[in-house]
Amino acid sequence: MANAKLYVGNLSYNSTEESLASLFSQFGEVVSARIVTDRETGRSKGFGFVEMASPEAAQQSIAQLNGQQVDGRQLTVNEARPQEPRQGGRGFGGGGRGYGGGGGGRY
């Protein structure tokens, strides 16, 4: 595992970036912890990313935390994959939905 960035899924909506960093710090130095939030509401989307200082610490975090119950939810912890470019698909999908919605209103 060359990457020390982890995906953390199924987080409690009450989780904070501080509590996430604290949880992972028992396995090594945490470089960053980020919970992804909805752009419009600011509410947690229930997942985030933690970057560990070393691949070894990241691997140990996966081994110890994946599948564990935290705040009543079973965490999913695995190596983060690079985000794939979605601009073309998103624009097309958005246009399609807008067109479909407009067409539905006419009938």
PDB file of C-alpha atoms in Angstrom:
ATOM      1  CA  MET A   1       0.000   0.000   0.000  1.00  0.00           C
ATOM      2  CA  ALA A   2       1.752   3.137  -1.185  1.00  0.00           C
ATOM      3  CA  ASN A   3      -1.098   5.481  -0.317  1.00  0.00           C
ATOM      4  CA  ALA A   4      -1.711   6.715   3.225  1.00  0.00           C
ATOM      5  CA  LYS A   5      -5.079   8.328   2.412  1.00  0.00           C
ATOM      6  CA  LEU A   6      -8.126   6.431   3.621  1.00  0.00           C
ATOM      7  CA  TYR A   7     -11.819   6.499   2.773  1.00  0.00           C
ATOM      8  CA  VAL A   8     -14.057   6.279   5.851  1.00  0.00           C
ATOM      9  CA  GLY A   9     -17.695   5.444   5.151  1.00  0.00           C
ATOM     10  CA  ASN A  10     -20.911   5.014   7.144  1.00  0.00           C
ATOM     11  CA  LEU A  11     -19.956   7.723   9.637  1.00  0.00           C
ATOM     12  CA  SER A  12     -22.487   8.961  12.143  1.00  0.00           C
ATOM     13  CA  TYR A  13     -23.924  12.305  11.052  1.00  0.00           C
ATOM     14  CA  ASN A  14     -22.790  13.598  14.460  1.00  0.00           C
ATOM     15  CA  SER A  15     -19.127  12.794  13.768  1.00  0.00           C
ATOM     16  CA  THR A  16     -16.729  15.733  13.645  1.00  0.00           C
ATOM     17  CA  GLU A  17     -13.373  16.046  11.946  1.00  0.00           C
ATOM     18  CA  GLU A  18     -11.833  16.266  15.428  1.00  0.00           C
ATOM     19  CA  SER A  19     -13.443  13.001  16.570  1.00  0.00           C
ATOM     20  CA  LEU A  20     -12.383  11.322  13.320  1.00  0.00           C
ATOM     21  CA  ALA A  21      -8.765  12.456  13.782  1.00  0.00           C
ATOM     22  CA  SER A  22      -8.844  11.308  17.402  1.00  0.00           C
ATOM     23  CA  LEU A  23     -10.153   7.862  16.439  1.00  0.00           C
ATOM     24  CA  PHE A  24      -7.396   7.318  13.871  1.00  0.00           C
ATOM     25  CA  SER A  25      -4.588   8.867  15.954  1.00  0.00           C
ATOM     26  CA  GLN A  26      -4.331   5.686  18.032  1.00  0.00           C
ATOM     27  CA  PHE A  27      -2.734   4.026  14.975  1.00  0.00           C
ATOM     28  CA  GLY A  28      -0.266   6.776  14.062  1.00  0.00           C
ATOM     29  CA  GLU A  29       0.056  10.422  13.170  1.00  0.00           C
ATOM     30  CA  VAL A  30      -2.970  11.878  11.385  1.00  0.00           C
ATOM     31  CA  VAL A  31      -2.000  14.391   8.687  1.00  0.00           C
ATOM     32  CA  SER A  32      -5.591  15.430   7.932  1.00  0.00           C
ATOM     33  CA  ALA A  33      -9.172  14.375   8.609  1.00  0.00           C
ATOM     34  CA  ARG A  34     -12.043  15.679   6.502  1.00  0.00           C
ATOM     35  CA  ILE A  35     -15.746  14.887   6.604  1.00  0.00           C
ATOM     36  CA  VAL A  36     -17.543  15.528   3.322  1.00  0.00           C
ATOM     37  CA  THR A  37     -20.559  17.792   3.711  1.00  0.00           C
ATOM     38  CA  ASP A  38     -23.433  18.789   1.464  1.00  0.00           C
ATOM     39  CA  ARG A  39     -22.519  22.063  -0.236  1.00  0.00           C
ATOM     40  CA  GLU A  40     -25.955  23.590   0.258  1.00  0.00           C
ATOM     41  CA  THR A  41     -26.986  22.383   3.718  1.00  0.00           C
ATOM     42  CA  GLY A  42     -23.561  21.939   5.351  1.00  0.00           C
ATOM     43  CA  ARG A  43     -24.770  18.577   6.703  1.00  0.00           C
ATOM     44  CA  SER A  44     -22.437  15.582   6.772  1.00  0.00           C
ATOM     45  CA  LYS A  45     -22.826  13.136   3.890  1.00  0.00           C
ATOM     46  CA  GLY A  46     -21.761  10.304   6.221  1.00  0.00           C
ATOM     47  CA  PHE A  47     -18.281   9.750   4.824  1.00  0.00           C
ATOM     48  CA  GLY A  48     -14.865  11.345   4.860  1.00  0.00           C
ATOM     49  CA  PHE A  49     -11.162  10.939   4.336  1.00  0.00           C
ATOM     50  CA  VAL A  50      -8.245  10.540   6.712  1.00  0.00           C
ATOM     51  CA  GLU A  51      -4.637  10.908   5.643  1.00  0.00           C
ATOM     52  CA  MET A  52      -2.117   9.109   7.820  1.00  0.00           C
ATOM     53  CA  ALA A  53       1.587  10.037   8.019  1.00  0.00           C
ATOM     54  CA  SER A  54       2.689   6.603   6.789  1.00  0.00           C
ATOM     55  CA  PRO A  55       1.298   3.737   4.702  1.00  0.00           C
ATOM     56  CA  GLU A  56       1.932   1.420   7.682  1.00  0.00           C
ATOM     57  CA  ALA A  57      -0.288   3.524   9.953  1.00  0.00           C
ATOM     58  CA  ALA A  58      -2.946   3.584   7.239  1.00  0.00           C
ATOM     59  CA  GLN A  59      -2.808  -0.204   6.871  1.00  0.00           C
ATOM     60  CA  GLN A  60      -3.099  -0.694  10.635  1.00  0.00           C
ATOM     61  CA  SER A  61      -6.074   1.685  10.743  1.00  0.00           C
ATOM     62  CA  ILE A  62      -7.848  -0.362   8.074  1.00  0.00           C
ATOM     63  CA  ALA A  63      -7.112  -3.612   9.918  1.00  0.00           C
ATOM     64  CA  GLN A  64      -8.377  -2.284  13.254  1.00  0.00           C
ATOM     65  CA  LEU A  65     -11.300  -0.041  12.282  1.00  0.00           C
ATOM     66  CA  ASN A  66     -12.928  -1.526   9.161  1.00  0.00           C
ATOM     67  CA  GLY A  67     -16.205  -3.110  10.290  1.00  0.00           C
ATOM     68  CA  GLN A  68     -16.005  -1.685  13.828  1.00  0.00           C
ATOM     69  CA  GLN A  69     -19.001  -0.054  15.501  1.00  0.00           C
ATOM     70  CA  VAL A  70     -18.496   3.665  16.164  1.00  0.00           C
ATOM     71  CA  ASP A  71     -21.410   5.791  17.390  1.00  0.00           C
ATOM     72  CA  GLY A  72     -23.772   2.912  16.591  1.00  0.00           C
ATOM     73  CA  ARG A  73     -22.633   2.567  12.967  1.00  0.00           C
ATOM     74  CA  GLN A  74     -20.384  -0.031  11.360  1.00  0.00           C
ATOM     75  CA  LEU A  75     -17.491   1.824   9.721  1.00  0.00           C
ATOM     76  CA  THR A  76     -16.131   1.085   6.273  1.00  0.00           C
ATOM     77  CA  VAL A  77     -12.424   1.927   6.117  1.00  0.00           C
ATOM     78  CA  ASN A  78     -10.315   1.298   3.034  1.00  0.00           C
ATOM     79  CA  GLU A  79      -7.660   2.843   0.839  1.00  0.00           C
ATOM     80  CA  ALA A  80      -8.950   5.965  -0.890  1.00  0.00           C
ATOM     81  CA  ARG A  81      -9.034   5.753  -4.671  1.00  0.00           C
ATOM     82  CA  PRO A  82      -8.262   8.800  -6.811  1.00  0.00           C
ATOM     83  CA  GLN A  83     -11.437  10.613  -7.838  1.00  0.00           C
ATOM     84  CA  GLU A  84     -12.375   9.971 -11.434  1.00  0.00           C
ATOM     85  CA  PRO A  85     -13.226  12.984 -13.575  1.00  0.00           C
ATOM     86  CA  ARG A  86     -17.010  13.283 -13.769  1.00  0.00           C
ATOM     87  CA  GLN A  87     -17.502  16.640 -15.459  1.00  0.00           C
ATOM     88  CA  GLY A  88     -18.829  15.318 -18.775  1.00  0.00           C
ATOM     89  CA  GLY A  89     -21.246  12.856 -17.206  1.00  0.00           C
ATOM     90  CA  ARG A  90     -22.463  15.280 -14.596  1.00  0.00           C
ATOM     91  CA  GLY A  91     -23.167  18.031 -17.146  1.00  0.00           C
ATOM     92  CA  PHE A  92     -24.997  15.660 -19.455  1.00  0.00           C
ATOM     93  CA  GLY A  93     -27.013  14.142 -16.603  1.00  0.00           C
ATOM     94  CA  GLY A  94     -27.924  17.561 -15.256  1.00  0.00           C
ATOM     95  CA  GLY A  95     -29.048  18.677 -18.702  1.00  0.00           C
ATOM     96  CA  GLY A  96     -31.066  15.522 -19.186  1.00  0.00           C
ATOM     97  CA  ARG A  97     -32.830  15.904 -15.861  1.00  0.00           C
ATOM     98  CA  GLY A  98     -33.651  19.540 -16.575  1.00  0.00           C
ATOM     99  CA  TYR A  99     -35.064  18.650 -19.984  1.00  0.00           C
ATOM    100  CA  GLY A 100     -37.045  15.726 -18.587  1.00  0.00           C
ATOM    101  CA  GLY A 101     -38.485  17.842 -15.797  1.00  0.00           C
ATOM    102  CA  GLY A 102     -39.523  20.570 -18.230  1.00  0.00           C
ATOM    103  CA  GLY A 103     -41.140  18.063 -20.590  1.00  0.00           C
ATOM    104  CA  GLY A 104     -43.077  16.447 -17.757  1.00  0.00           C
ATOM    105  CA  GLY A 105     -44.624  19.759 -16.777  1.00  0.00           C
ATOM    106  CA  ARG A 106     -46.106  20.337 -20.243  1.00  0.00           C
ATOM    107  CA  TYR A 107     -48.237  17.224 -20.351  1.00  0.00           C
TER     108      TYR A 107
END
